[in-house]
Tab-separated table of C-alpha atoms and ligand atoms in Angstrom:
chain	number	residue	atom	x	y	z
A	1388	MET	CA	101.396	146.768	66.583
A	1389	THR	CA	104.008	147.203	63.899
A	1390	MET	CA	107.138	149.289	64.348
A	1391	HIS	CA	107.459	152.017	61.758
A	1392	SER	CA	110.598	153.125	59.934
A	1393	SER	CA	111.195	156.866	59.713
A	1394	SER	CA	109.943	157.143	56.124
A	1395	GLU	CA	106.850	155.152	57.091
A	1396	THR	CA	106.375	157.458	60.069
A	1397	THR	CA	106.548	160.521	57.851
A	1398	ALA	CA	103.983	159.015	55.491
A	1399	LEU	CA	101.711	158.024	58.397
A	1400	LEU	CA	101.781	161.512	59.865
A	1401	ASP	CA	101.222	163.107	56.473
A	1402	GLY	CA	98.149	160.930	56.120
A	1403	ILE	CA	96.778	162.356	59.383
A	1404	ARG	CA	97.447	165.916	58.218
A	1405	ALA	CA	95.015	165.242	55.402
A	1406	PHE	CA	92.102	165.505	57.855
A	1407	ILE	CA	93.593	167.258	60.940
A	1408	GLU	CA	95.035	170.755	60.668
A	1409	PRO	CA	98.868	170.457	60.878
A	1410	ALA	CA	99.102	172.621	64.030
A	1411	SER	CA	97.058	169.996	65.888
A	1412	LEU	CA	99.584	167.251	65.201
A	1413	ARG	CA	102.637	167.562	67.419
A	1414	THR	CA	105.872	165.661	67.138
A	1415	ASP	CA	108.196	167.801	69.273
A	1416	ALA	CA	110.010	166.353	72.300
A	1417	ASP	CA	108.232	168.573	74.853
A	1418	SER	CA	104.822	167.423	73.672
A	1419	ALA	CA	105.968	163.804	73.666
A	1420	LEU	CA	107.011	164.134	77.309
A	1421	LEU	CA	103.949	166.081	78.391
A	1422	TYR	CA	101.334	163.965	76.637
A	1423	GLY	CA	103.138	160.642	76.778
A	1424	ARG	CA	102.782	160.051	80.512
A	1425	ASP	CA	100.428	160.399	83.446
A	1426	TRP	CA	101.256	161.002	87.114
A	1427	THR	CA	102.849	157.556	87.581
A	1428	ARG	CA	106.287	158.611	86.317
A	1429	LEU	CA	107.311	154.953	86.041
A	1430	TYR	CA	107.412	154.607	82.271
A	1431	GLN	CA	109.497	156.352	79.659
A	1432	PRO	CA	107.142	158.313	77.382
A	1433	ASN	CA	107.704	157.543	73.717
A	1434	PRO	CA	104.655	158.353	71.586
A	1435	LEU	CA	104.755	158.458	67.800
A	1436	ALA	CA	103.045	161.854	67.945
A	1437	VAL	CA	100.287	163.730	69.719
A	1438	VAL	CA	97.116	164.662	67.918
A	1439	LEU	CA	94.500	167.100	69.199
A	1440	PRO	CA	91.233	166.613	67.312
A	1441	GLY	CA	88.698	169.427	67.478
A	1442	THR	CA	85.544	167.593	66.410
A	1443	ILE	CA	83.860	164.229	66.771
A	1444	GLU	CA	84.245	163.759	63.040
A	1445	GLN	CA	88.014	164.184	63.344
A	1446	VAL	CA	88.090	161.595	66.159
A	1447	ARG	CA	86.156	159.211	63.954
A	1448	GLN	CA	88.473	159.785	61.010
A	1449	LEU	CA	91.460	159.182	63.260
A	1450	VAL	CA	90.108	155.872	64.520
A	1451	CYS	CA	89.351	154.723	60.964
A	1452	TYR	CA	92.816	155.773	59.872
A	1453	ALA	CA	94.363	153.941	62.846
A	1454	ASN	CA	92.476	150.785	61.859
A	1455	ASP	CA	93.656	151.039	58.265
A	1456	HIS	CA	97.265	151.429	59.374
A	1457	ARG	CA	97.179	149.286	62.536
A	1458	LEU	CA	98.220	152.294	64.566
A	1459	ALA	CA	97.823	152.121	68.357
A	1460	LEU	CA	95.896	155.014	69.944
A	1461	VAL	CA	96.123	156.231	73.548
A	1462	PRO	CA	93.143	158.437	74.480
A	1463	SER	CA	94.333	161.249	76.693
A	1464	GLY	CA	92.501	163.432	79.227
A	1465	GLY	CA	94.169	165.437	81.996
A	1466	ARG	CA	96.674	162.582	82.555
A	1467	THR	CA	96.305	162.780	86.320
A	1468	GLY	CA	95.911	158.990	86.496
A	1469	LEU	CA	98.013	156.900	88.849
A	1470	SER	CA	98.021	153.536	87.089
A	1471	GLY	CA	99.681	154.314	83.751
A	1472	ALA	CA	96.495	153.952	81.682
A	1473	ALA	CA	97.297	157.135	79.718
A	1474	VAL	CA	100.970	156.304	79.170
A	1475	ALA	CA	102.269	156.068	75.589
A	1476	SER	CA	105.661	154.405	75.711
A	1477	HIS	CA	105.553	152.152	72.636
A	1478	GLY	CA	105.217	154.530	69.708
A	1479	GLU	CA	101.456	155.012	70.053
A	1480	LEU	CA	99.559	158.016	68.784
A	1481	VAL	CA	98.245	160.031	71.745
A	1482	VAL	CA	94.761	161.424	71.101
A	1483	SER	CA	94.307	164.374	73.434
A	1484	LEU	CA	90.746	165.598	73.904
A	1485	GLU	CA	91.869	168.890	75.417
A	1486	ARG	CA	90.574	171.056	72.564
A	1487	MET	CA	87.154	169.471	72.917
A	1488	ASN	CA	86.382	171.199	76.185
A	1489	ARG	CA	83.084	173.000	75.652
A	1490	ILE	CA	79.949	172.780	77.716
A	1491	LEU	CA	77.296	172.208	75.082
A	1492	ASP	CA	73.956	172.168	76.833
A	1493	PHE	CA	72.270	172.647	80.195
A	1494	ASP	CA	68.715	171.845	81.105
A	1495	ALA	CA	67.298	173.126	84.405
A	1496	VAL	CA	64.284	170.816	84.266
A	1497	ASP	CA	66.424	167.736	83.679
A	1498	ARG	CA	69.116	169.111	85.999
A	1499	SER	CA	71.656	167.889	83.506
A	1500	VAL	CA	74.584	169.186	81.525
A	1501	THR	CA	76.167	167.953	78.318
A	1502	CYS	CA	79.845	168.625	77.735
A	1503	GLN	CA	82.702	167.558	75.529
A	1504	ALA	CA	85.051	164.934	76.978
A	1505	GLY	CA	87.968	167.355	77.387
A	1506	THR	CA	86.055	169.576	79.842
A	1507	VAL	CA	88.107	170.012	83.022
A	1508	THR	CA	86.304	168.663	86.111
A	1509	GLU	CA	86.527	171.960	87.956
A	1510	ALA	CA	85.126	173.883	84.981
A	1511	LEU	CA	82.089	171.628	85.076
A	1512	GLN	CA	81.785	172.002	88.856
A	1513	ASN	CA	81.954	175.797	88.492
A	1514	PHE	CA	79.380	175.763	85.705
A	1515	ALA	CA	77.007	173.719	87.886
A	1516	ARG	CA	77.517	176.144	90.793
A	1517	GLU	CA	76.632	179.085	88.542
A	1518	GLN	CA	73.306	177.342	87.862
A	1519	GLY	CA	72.707	176.950	91.638
A	1520	LEU	CA	73.507	173.252	91.357
A	1521	SER	CA	76.449	170.942	91.965
A	1522	TYR	CA	78.438	168.300	90.130
A	1523	PRO	CA	79.417	166.445	93.299
A	1524	VAL	CA	82.098	164.007	92.121
A	1525	ASP	CA	85.226	165.602	93.503
A	1526	PHE	CA	88.943	164.963	94.062
A	1527	ALA	CA	92.236	166.790	94.436
A	1528	SER	CA	93.023	166.635	90.688
A	1529	ARG	CA	89.825	168.570	89.844
A	1530	GLY	CA	91.852	171.427	88.334
A	1531	SER	CA	93.384	169.311	85.558
A	1532	SER	CA	91.477	166.020	85.213
A	1533	HIS	CA	89.002	165.778	82.336
A	1534	ILE	CA	85.423	164.537	82.445
A	1535	GLY	CA	86.290	161.998	79.727
A	1536	GLY	CA	89.160	160.641	81.837
A	1537	ASN	CA	86.960	160.540	84.940
A	1538	ILE	CA	84.447	158.451	83.032
A	1539	ALA	CA	87.109	156.211	81.510
A	1540	THR	CA	88.298	155.331	85.036
A	1541	ASN	CA	84.936	155.628	86.828
A	1542	ALA	CA	86.645	158.094	89.153
A	1543	GLY	CA	85.632	158.125	92.813
A	1544	GLY	CA	87.174	160.695	95.139
A	1545	ILE	CA	86.267	162.318	98.410
A	1546	LYS	CA	82.453	162.411	98.399
A	1547	VAL	CA	81.632	158.843	97.447
A	1548	VAL	CA	79.947	158.028	100.780
A	1549	ARG	CA	77.255	160.530	99.864
A	1550	TYR	CA	77.270	160.755	96.067
A	1551	GLY	CA	78.722	157.550	94.700
A	1552	LEU	CA	81.117	157.259	91.755
A	1553	THR	CA	81.277	158.951	88.355
A	1554	ARG	CA	79.169	156.085	87.023
A	1555	ASP	CA	76.221	157.284	89.078
A	1556	TRP	CA	76.173	160.684	87.329
A	1557	VAL	CA	76.530	159.732	83.681
A	1558	THR	CA	73.169	159.673	81.916
A	1559	GLY	CA	74.483	159.849	78.369
A	1560	LEU	CA	77.672	159.146	76.452
A	1561	LYS	CA	78.816	159.658	72.906
A	1562	VAL	CA	81.678	157.338	72.039
A	1563	VAL	CA	83.664	156.490	68.962
A	1564	THR	CA	84.271	152.758	69.191
A	1565	GLY	CA	87.531	151.083	68.200
A	1566	ARG	CA	85.761	150.216	64.938
A	1567	GLY	CA	85.181	153.879	64.208
A	1568	ASP	CA	81.421	153.868	64.851
A	1569	LEU	CA	79.822	156.768	66.689
A	1570	LEU	CA	77.410	155.547	69.382
A	1571	ASP	CA	74.962	157.836	71.166
A	1572	LEU	CA	74.314	155.942	74.413
A	1573	ASN	CA	71.276	156.532	76.644
A	1574	ARG	CA	70.800	160.209	75.613
A	1575	GLY	CA	70.292	161.597	79.137
A	1576	LEU	CA	67.441	159.262	79.994
A	1577	ILE	CA	66.849	158.413	83.651
A	1578	LYS	CA	64.924	155.297	82.777
A	1579	ASN	CA	65.709	153.132	79.787
A	1580	ALA	CA	64.984	149.423	79.855
A	1581	SER	CA	65.655	148.707	76.207
A	1582	GLY	CA	68.345	146.068	76.581
A	1583	TYR	CA	72.100	146.062	77.317
A	1584	ASP	CA	73.366	149.410	78.595
A	1585	LEU	CA	76.609	149.926	76.676
A	1586	ARG	CA	77.149	153.242	78.459
A	1587	HIS	CA	78.219	151.336	81.554
A	1588	LEU	CA	80.670	149.239	79.592
A	1589	PHE	CA	82.538	152.364	78.544
A	1590	ILE	CA	82.593	153.739	82.097
A	1591	GLY	CA	85.821	152.370	83.588
A	1592	SER	CA	87.042	150.923	80.269
A	1593	GLU	CA	90.310	152.927	80.427
A	1594	GLY	CA	90.328	153.793	76.749
A	1595	THR	CA	90.453	150.161	75.639
A	1596	LEU	CA	87.108	150.031	73.791
A	1597	GLY	CA	86.933	153.417	72.120
A	1598	ILE	CA	87.133	157.142	72.736
A	1599	ILE	CA	84.581	159.007	74.851
A	1600	VAL	CA	83.819	162.272	73.059
A	1601	GLU	CA	80.792	163.708	74.869
A	1602	ALA	CA	78.935	163.130	78.138
A	1603	THR	CA	75.623	164.079	79.697
A	1604	LEU	CA	75.808	164.300	83.477
A	1605	LYS	CA	73.260	164.714	86.234
A	1606	LEU	CA	73.580	167.599	88.645
A	1607	THR	CA	72.221	167.908	92.173
A	1608	ARG	CA	71.573	170.558	94.802
A	1609	PRO	CA	74.665	171.886	96.602
A	1610	LEU	CA	75.432	170.771	100.174
A	1611	HIS	CA	73.752	172.845	102.918
A	1612	GLU	CA	76.515	174.601	104.861
A	1613	PRO	CA	78.922	171.680	105.290
A	1614	ASN	CA	81.110	171.505	108.400
A	1615	VAL	CA	84.360	169.591	108.622
A	1616	MET	CA	85.634	167.737	111.684
A	1617	VAL	CA	89.106	166.261	112.078
A	1618	LEU	CA	89.370	163.685	114.835
A	1619	GLY	CA	92.479	162.168	116.435
A	1620	VAL	CA	92.230	158.384	116.601
A	1621	PRO	CA	94.628	156.270	118.708
A	1622	ASP	CA	94.293	152.972	116.804
A	1623	LEU	CA	92.837	151.436	113.657
A	1624	ASN	CA	89.944	149.820	115.553
A	1625	GLY	CA	88.412	153.175	116.359
A	1626	LEU	CA	88.031	154.254	112.730
A	1627	MET	CA	85.043	152.196	111.705
A	1628	ALA	CA	83.431	152.387	115.139
A	1629	ILE	CA	83.381	156.181	114.788
A	1630	TYR	CA	81.990	155.852	111.270
A	1631	GLY	CA	79.136	153.671	112.484
A	1632	VAL	CA	78.151	156.218	115.121
A	1633	LEU	CA	78.465	159.344	112.953
A	1634	ARG	CA	76.706	158.037	109.870
A	1635	GLY	CA	73.776	156.938	112.028
A	1636	ALA	CA	73.182	160.483	113.261
A	1637	LEU	CA	74.596	163.015	110.775
A	1638	GLU	CA	74.200	163.598	107.047
A	1639	LEU	CA	77.802	162.721	106.121
A	1640	SER	CA	79.268	163.802	102.785
A	1641	ALA	CA	82.788	162.479	103.450
A	1642	PHE	CA	84.537	160.083	105.802
A	1643	GLU	CA	88.262	160.059	105.098
A	1644	PHE	CA	91.294	158.990	107.091
A	1645	PHE	CA	95.041	159.481	107.124
A	1646	SER	CA	97.917	158.452	109.351
A	1647	GLU	CA	100.219	160.661	111.398
A	1648	LEU	CA	103.075	159.585	109.096
A	1649	ALA	CA	101.109	160.857	106.100
A	1650	LEU	CA	100.164	164.073	107.906
A	1651	ARG	CA	103.828	164.853	108.547
A	1652	HIS	CA	104.423	165.184	104.812
A	1653	VAL	CA	101.785	167.883	104.341
A	1654	LEU	CA	103.024	169.653	107.475
A	1655	LYS	CA	106.469	169.802	105.848
A	1656	LYS	CA	104.825	171.659	102.961
A	1657	GLY	CA	103.637	174.412	105.294
A	1658	LEU	CA	100.237	173.249	106.602
A	1659	HIS	CA	99.485	173.259	110.335
A	1660	ARG	CA	98.430	170.468	112.669
A	1661	PRO	CA	94.654	170.396	113.165
A	1662	PHE	CA	95.192	170.346	116.965
A	1663	GLU	CA	98.040	169.885	119.455
A	1664	THR	CA	97.706	166.168	120.128
A	1665	ALA	CA	99.478	163.908	117.649
A	1666	THR	CA	97.642	160.574	117.201
A	1667	PRO	CA	98.555	157.624	114.949
A	1668	TYR	CA	95.444	158.171	112.770
A	1669	TYR	CA	93.013	160.940	111.906
A	1670	VAL	CA	89.502	160.978	110.549
A	1671	LEU	CA	88.295	163.843	108.386
A	1672	THR	CA	84.542	163.922	108.092
A	1673	GLU	CA	82.155	166.412	106.512
A	1674	PHE	CA	78.473	166.771	107.310
A	1675	GLU	CA	75.620	169.088	106.449
A	1676	ASN	CA	74.934	171.541	109.228
A	1677	PRO	CA	72.483	174.235	108.080
A	1678	ALA	CA	72.385	177.152	110.536
A	1679	GLY	CA	74.462	175.086	112.985
A	1680	ARG	CA	71.451	172.852	113.668
A	1681	PHE	CA	73.565	169.741	114.180
A	1682	THR	CA	76.508	171.235	116.046
A	1683	ASP	CA	75.279	170.093	119.490
A	1684	GLN	CA	74.616	166.624	118.178
A	1685	ALA	CA	78.090	166.458	116.638
A	1686	LEU	CA	79.618	167.492	119.963
A	1687	GLN	CA	77.619	164.853	121.831
A	1688	LEU	CA	78.796	162.200	119.383
A	1689	PHE	CA	82.326	163.436	119.862
A	1690	GLU	CA	81.941	162.998	123.662
A	1691	HIS	CA	80.523	159.522	123.224
A	1692	CYS	CA	83.370	158.392	120.958
A	1693	THR	CA	85.886	159.862	123.416
A	1694	GLU	CA	84.318	157.935	126.309
A	1695	GLN	CA	84.607	154.760	124.276
A	1696	GLY	CA	88.316	155.467	123.770
A	1697	TRP	CA	87.932	155.684	119.970
A	1698	LEU	CA	89.212	159.220	119.721
A	1699	VAL	CA	91.277	161.543	121.866
A	1700	ASP	CA	91.068	164.987	120.313
A	1701	GLY	CA	89.316	166.838	117.535
A	1702	VAL	CA	88.358	170.083	115.872
A	1703	ILE	CA	85.233	171.301	114.106
A	1704	SER	CA	85.450	173.990	111.424
A	1705	GLN	CA	84.187	177.421	112.428
A	1706	SER	CA	84.264	178.928	108.946
A	1707	GLU	CA	84.355	177.971	105.283
A	1708	GLN	CA	87.990	179.025	105.243
A	1709	GLN	CA	88.874	176.708	108.127
A	1710	ALA	CA	86.954	173.855	106.483
A	1711	LYS	CA	89.062	174.356	103.331
A	1712	GLU	CA	92.265	174.330	105.348
A	1713	LEU	CA	91.289	171.127	107.132
A	1714	TRP	CA	90.466	169.484	103.795
A	1715	ARG	CA	93.958	170.269	102.562
A	1716	LEU	CA	95.435	168.061	105.309
A	1717	ARG	CA	93.909	165.094	103.514
A	1718	GLU	CA	93.790	166.268	99.909
A	1719	ASP	CA	97.399	167.439	99.684
A	1720	ILE	CA	98.947	164.160	100.870
A	1721	SER	CA	99.319	162.555	97.458
A	1722	GLU	CA	101.107	165.535	95.921
A	1723	SER	CA	103.263	166.097	99.016
A	1724	ILE	CA	104.836	162.625	98.739
A	1725	ALA	CA	105.280	162.523	94.942
A	1726	GLU	CA	108.996	163.342	95.266
A	1727	HIS	CA	109.503	160.025	97.136
A	1728	GLN	CA	108.378	157.994	94.112
A	1729	PRO	CA	105.798	156.079	96.164
A	1730	TYR	CA	104.651	152.600	95.270
A	1731	LYS	CA	100.895	152.994	95.309
A	1732	ASN	CA	98.149	150.650	96.349
A	1733	ASP	CA	94.513	151.592	95.892
A	1734	ILE	CA	92.484	148.758	97.346
A	1735	SER	CA	88.903	148.224	98.462
A	1736	VAL	CA	86.693	145.817	100.358
A	1737	ARG	CA	83.082	145.922	101.468
A	1738	ILE	CA	82.698	148.341	104.357
A	1739	SER	CA	81.856	145.553	106.796
A	1740	ARG	CA	85.209	143.895	105.995
A	1741	VAL	CA	87.337	146.976	106.619
A	1742	PRO	CA	88.197	146.295	110.305
A	1743	ALA	CA	89.338	142.703	109.628
A	1744	LEU	CA	91.285	143.769	106.550
A	1745	LEU	CA	92.963	146.646	108.364
A	1746	GLU	CA	94.139	144.343	111.119
A	1747	GLU	CA	95.555	141.788	108.707
A	1748	ILE	CA	97.322	144.198	106.422
A	1749	ASP	CA	98.668	146.168	109.350
A	1750	HIS	CA	100.515	143.006	110.460
A	1751	LEU	CA	101.485	142.123	106.924
A	1752	LEU	CA	102.962	145.535	106.146
A	1753	ALA	CA	104.850	145.712	109.471
A	1754	ARG	CA	106.346	142.295	108.687
A	1755	GLU	CA	107.120	142.850	105.000
A	1756	TYR	CA	108.152	146.490	105.014
A	1757	PRO	CA	110.091	146.858	108.303
A	1758	ASN	CA	112.498	149.353	106.760
A	1759	PHE	CA	110.207	151.317	104.471
A	1760	GLU	CA	108.001	154.264	105.310
A	1761	VAL	CA	104.414	153.119	104.757
A	1762	LEU	CA	101.649	155.725	104.605
A	1763	TRP	CA	97.947	155.009	105.015
A	1764	TYR	CA	95.167	157.273	103.901
A	1765	GLY	CA	92.018	157.154	101.857
A	1766	HIS	CA	88.288	156.978	101.608
A	1767	ILE	CA	87.724	154.549	104.427
A	1768	GLY	CA	84.003	155.327	104.525
A	1769	ASP	CA	83.609	153.485	101.235
A	1770	GLY	CA	86.107	150.738	102.035
A	1771	ASN	CA	88.900	152.274	99.938
A	1772	LEU	CA	92.462	152.484	101.303
A	1773	HIS	CA	95.472	154.110	99.679
A	1774	ILE	CA	98.670	152.515	100.930
A	1775	ASN	CA	101.780	154.302	99.742
A	1776	ILE	CA	105.279	152.904	100.295
A	1777	LEU	CA	107.987	155.534	99.969
A	1778	LYS	CA	111.194	154.731	98.166
A	1779	PRO	CA	114.250	155.116	100.400
A	1780	ALA	CA	116.386	157.792	98.745
A	1781	GLU	CA	119.416	155.511	98.419
A	1782	MET	CA	117.530	152.571	96.862
A	1783	ALA	CA	117.506	152.020	93.091
A	1784	THR	CA	114.051	152.413	91.524
A	1785	ALA	CA	114.106	148.921	90.027
A	1786	THR	CA	115.085	147.227	93.323
A	1787	PHE	CA	112.350	149.143	95.110
A	1788	ALA	CA	109.718	148.191	92.516
A	1789	GLU	CA	110.776	144.535	92.730
A	1790	ASN	CA	110.520	144.551	96.519
A	1791	CYS	CA	107.100	146.163	96.491
A	1792	GLY	CA	105.845	143.930	93.688
A	1793	ALA	CA	106.705	140.854	95.766
A	1794	VAL	CA	104.804	142.246	98.766
A	1795	SER	CA	101.835	143.072	96.523
A	1796	GLU	CA	101.325	139.360	95.948
A	1797	HIS	CA	100.807	138.860	99.707
A	1798	LEU	CA	98.671	141.962	100.001
A	1799	PHE	CA	96.414	141.026	97.111
A	1800	ALA	CA	96.091	137.422	98.273
A	1801	THR	CA	94.816	138.792	101.599
A	1802	LEU	CA	92.501	141.127	99.733
A	1803	GLN	CA	91.201	138.257	97.635
A	1804	ARG	CA	90.255	136.323	100.775
A	1805	HIS	CA	88.175	139.327	101.800
A	1806	GLY	CA	86.538	139.585	98.375
A	1807	GLY	CA	88.171	142.954	97.692
A	1808	SER	CA	89.497	144.757	94.627
A	1809	ILE	CA	93.082	145.536	93.606
A	1810	SER	CA	91.889	148.927	92.397
A	1811	ALA	CA	89.124	150.930	94.006
A	1812	GLU	CA	89.364	154.068	91.891
A	1813	HIS	CA	92.692	154.518	90.091
A	1814	GLY	CA	92.172	151.738	87.569
A	1815	VAL	CA	94.286	148.829	86.358
A	1816	GLY	CA	96.223	150.507	83.540
A	1817	LEU	CA	99.768	149.158	83.507
A	1818	THR	CA	100.654	149.168	87.197
A	1819	LYS	CA	97.971	146.733	88.345
A	1820	LYS	CA	97.788	144.592	85.195
A	1821	PRO	CA	99.896	141.753	86.659
A	1822	TYR	CA	97.496	141.484	89.596
A	1823	LEU	CA	94.128	141.583	87.832
A	1824	HIS	CA	93.591	137.876	88.477
A	1825	TYR	CA	93.288	138.536	92.216
A	1826	THR	CA	90.062	140.417	91.540
A	1827	ARG	CA	88.661	138.935	88.312
A	1828	ASP	CA	88.854	135.209	87.673
A	1829	ALA	CA	90.033	133.750	84.360
A	1830	THR	CA	86.496	133.087	83.133
A	1831	GLU	CA	85.492	136.682	83.738
A	1832	VAL	CA	88.651	138.038	82.094
A	1833	GLY	CA	87.767	135.832	79.102
A	1834	TYR	CA	84.496	137.757	78.785
A	1835	LEU	CA	86.348	141.081	79.051
A	1836	ARG	CA	88.651	140.030	76.217
A	1837	ALA	CA	85.703	138.947	74.093
A	1838	LEU	CA	84.033	142.329	74.606
A	1839	LYS	CA	87.229	144.110	73.631
A	1840	GLN	CA	87.265	142.065	70.456
A	1841	VAL	CA	83.748	143.265	69.581
A	1842	PHE	CA	84.495	146.960	70.034
A	1843	ASP	CA	88.116	146.961	68.910
A	1844	PRO	CA	88.771	143.977	66.625
A	1845	ASN	CA	92.174	145.235	65.494
A	1846	GLY	CA	93.402	145.981	69.016
A	1847	ILE	CA	94.223	149.620	68.306
A	1848	MET	CA	92.608	151.091	71.442
A	1849	ASN	CA	95.090	151.599	74.266
A	1850	PRO	CA	96.726	148.192	73.792
A	1851	GLY	CA	98.453	146.626	76.793
A	1852	LYS	CA	96.260	148.383	79.337
A	1853	ILE	CA	94.114	146.390	81.828
A	1854	PHE	CA	95.207	143.101	80.162
A	1855	ASP	CA	97.446	141.986	77.290
B	2446	2HG	C1	93.620	160.481	96.885
B	2446	2HG	O1	92.640	159.961	97.403
B	2446	2HG	C2	93.992	160.085	95.494
B	2446	2HG	O2	94.297	161.358	97.452
B	2446	2HG	C3	95.474	159.715	95.382
B	2446	2HG	O3	93.200	159.047	95.042
B	2446	2HG	C4	95.832	158.525	96.210
B	2446	2HG	O4	98.149	159.049	96.198
B	2446	2HG	C5	97.323	158.163	96.241
B	2446	2HG	O5	97.649	156.983	96.381
B	2447	ZN	ZN1	91.649	158.485	96.360
């Protein structure tokens, strides 16, 4: 992309004001900071400006204008991402969808809802609940993440073992491609065998092919009286053994884990231990338990796992309130450690490979990070681990990043041997770009580049994200 002189910049922005009301084009420093970064905090935000279109037509005009002037665009949702995919640090124009946040249509027969891309996840979840239904993709950033952003990263979260990823709920997408064409993809159909499904190409594309402007999503029935159990686990081996037993007997909607080291950070923020005994690891699992029908079974399973030595203590929620409090022990971890500028890993392998991977990376991390605090948590039931390394307060950010980057090479080489992915749910963005080759070989990346060329021939859509 070309650098613009200040008179060129003024002319460029004036050109945008010709089709976007001036109040929706922001150039002030506060907006640049707010809209120019996501939750990574690793990159200096430096957008050219922030534009907030109100209609699909305005988005289309913007993309055409950006093509004419070779202006880089960064599509922007709730900016809760953790890989830098929504960062604008090279004079890009941020296109925030936040004004396009309306729910447009609901159909009880189809059990589906159509909304604009800037709809906040929680607003959609609440809307579904009001209809007696549920939008079950869920995560801690529900209060600020946008549906468009969730789709652009194929967001996962805490209920994947039961409900799958965002991809599984999208039945229709309207997108403005990098060429400025409006595509209406799949139109809410359940079955459609009419050739390539471009909808799925846009899911997880991290804003590099075009801008998602509208989505149609499936809804489902709400969970029947879910109960939460937190279990104290003495070693990593027990985790998947417990999973095998529980998922065979109960209708699980979550199977999460976290380490004692991670728990200590949420305790510092005022939460309470789930039970007296401190154990190196904890499982948090949720299961449907209408009218307490499965309580006895859950207790029997608990006994069995205890006899096997896989767990040593546990608690089962007695009320909705207690279930919420237990969930916070897991959900609040990420936010509770943000002040330590963690180096984040978000890796996955097939479920059957988790025990072998855990053992190997446990050794690797103990060897490579003897002096750093390493926290484990994540969605272990779907083979997804979050490994966070905390920056020692006295260490310079750059030295820390260098250290962690070097270890990543070992970690990802191990992951590659197990056929895993360098990003399970956070995306590649900027932070994982140097490591993409551990997950996608050069031939495959060649196809990705060719696809980008088709949808975005001038390279204006979120350049520098996923690959260069
Ligand atoms: C979670 O599962 C989020 O809590 C954030 O995906 C993970 O902080 C992280 O690394
Ligand atoms: Zn996660």
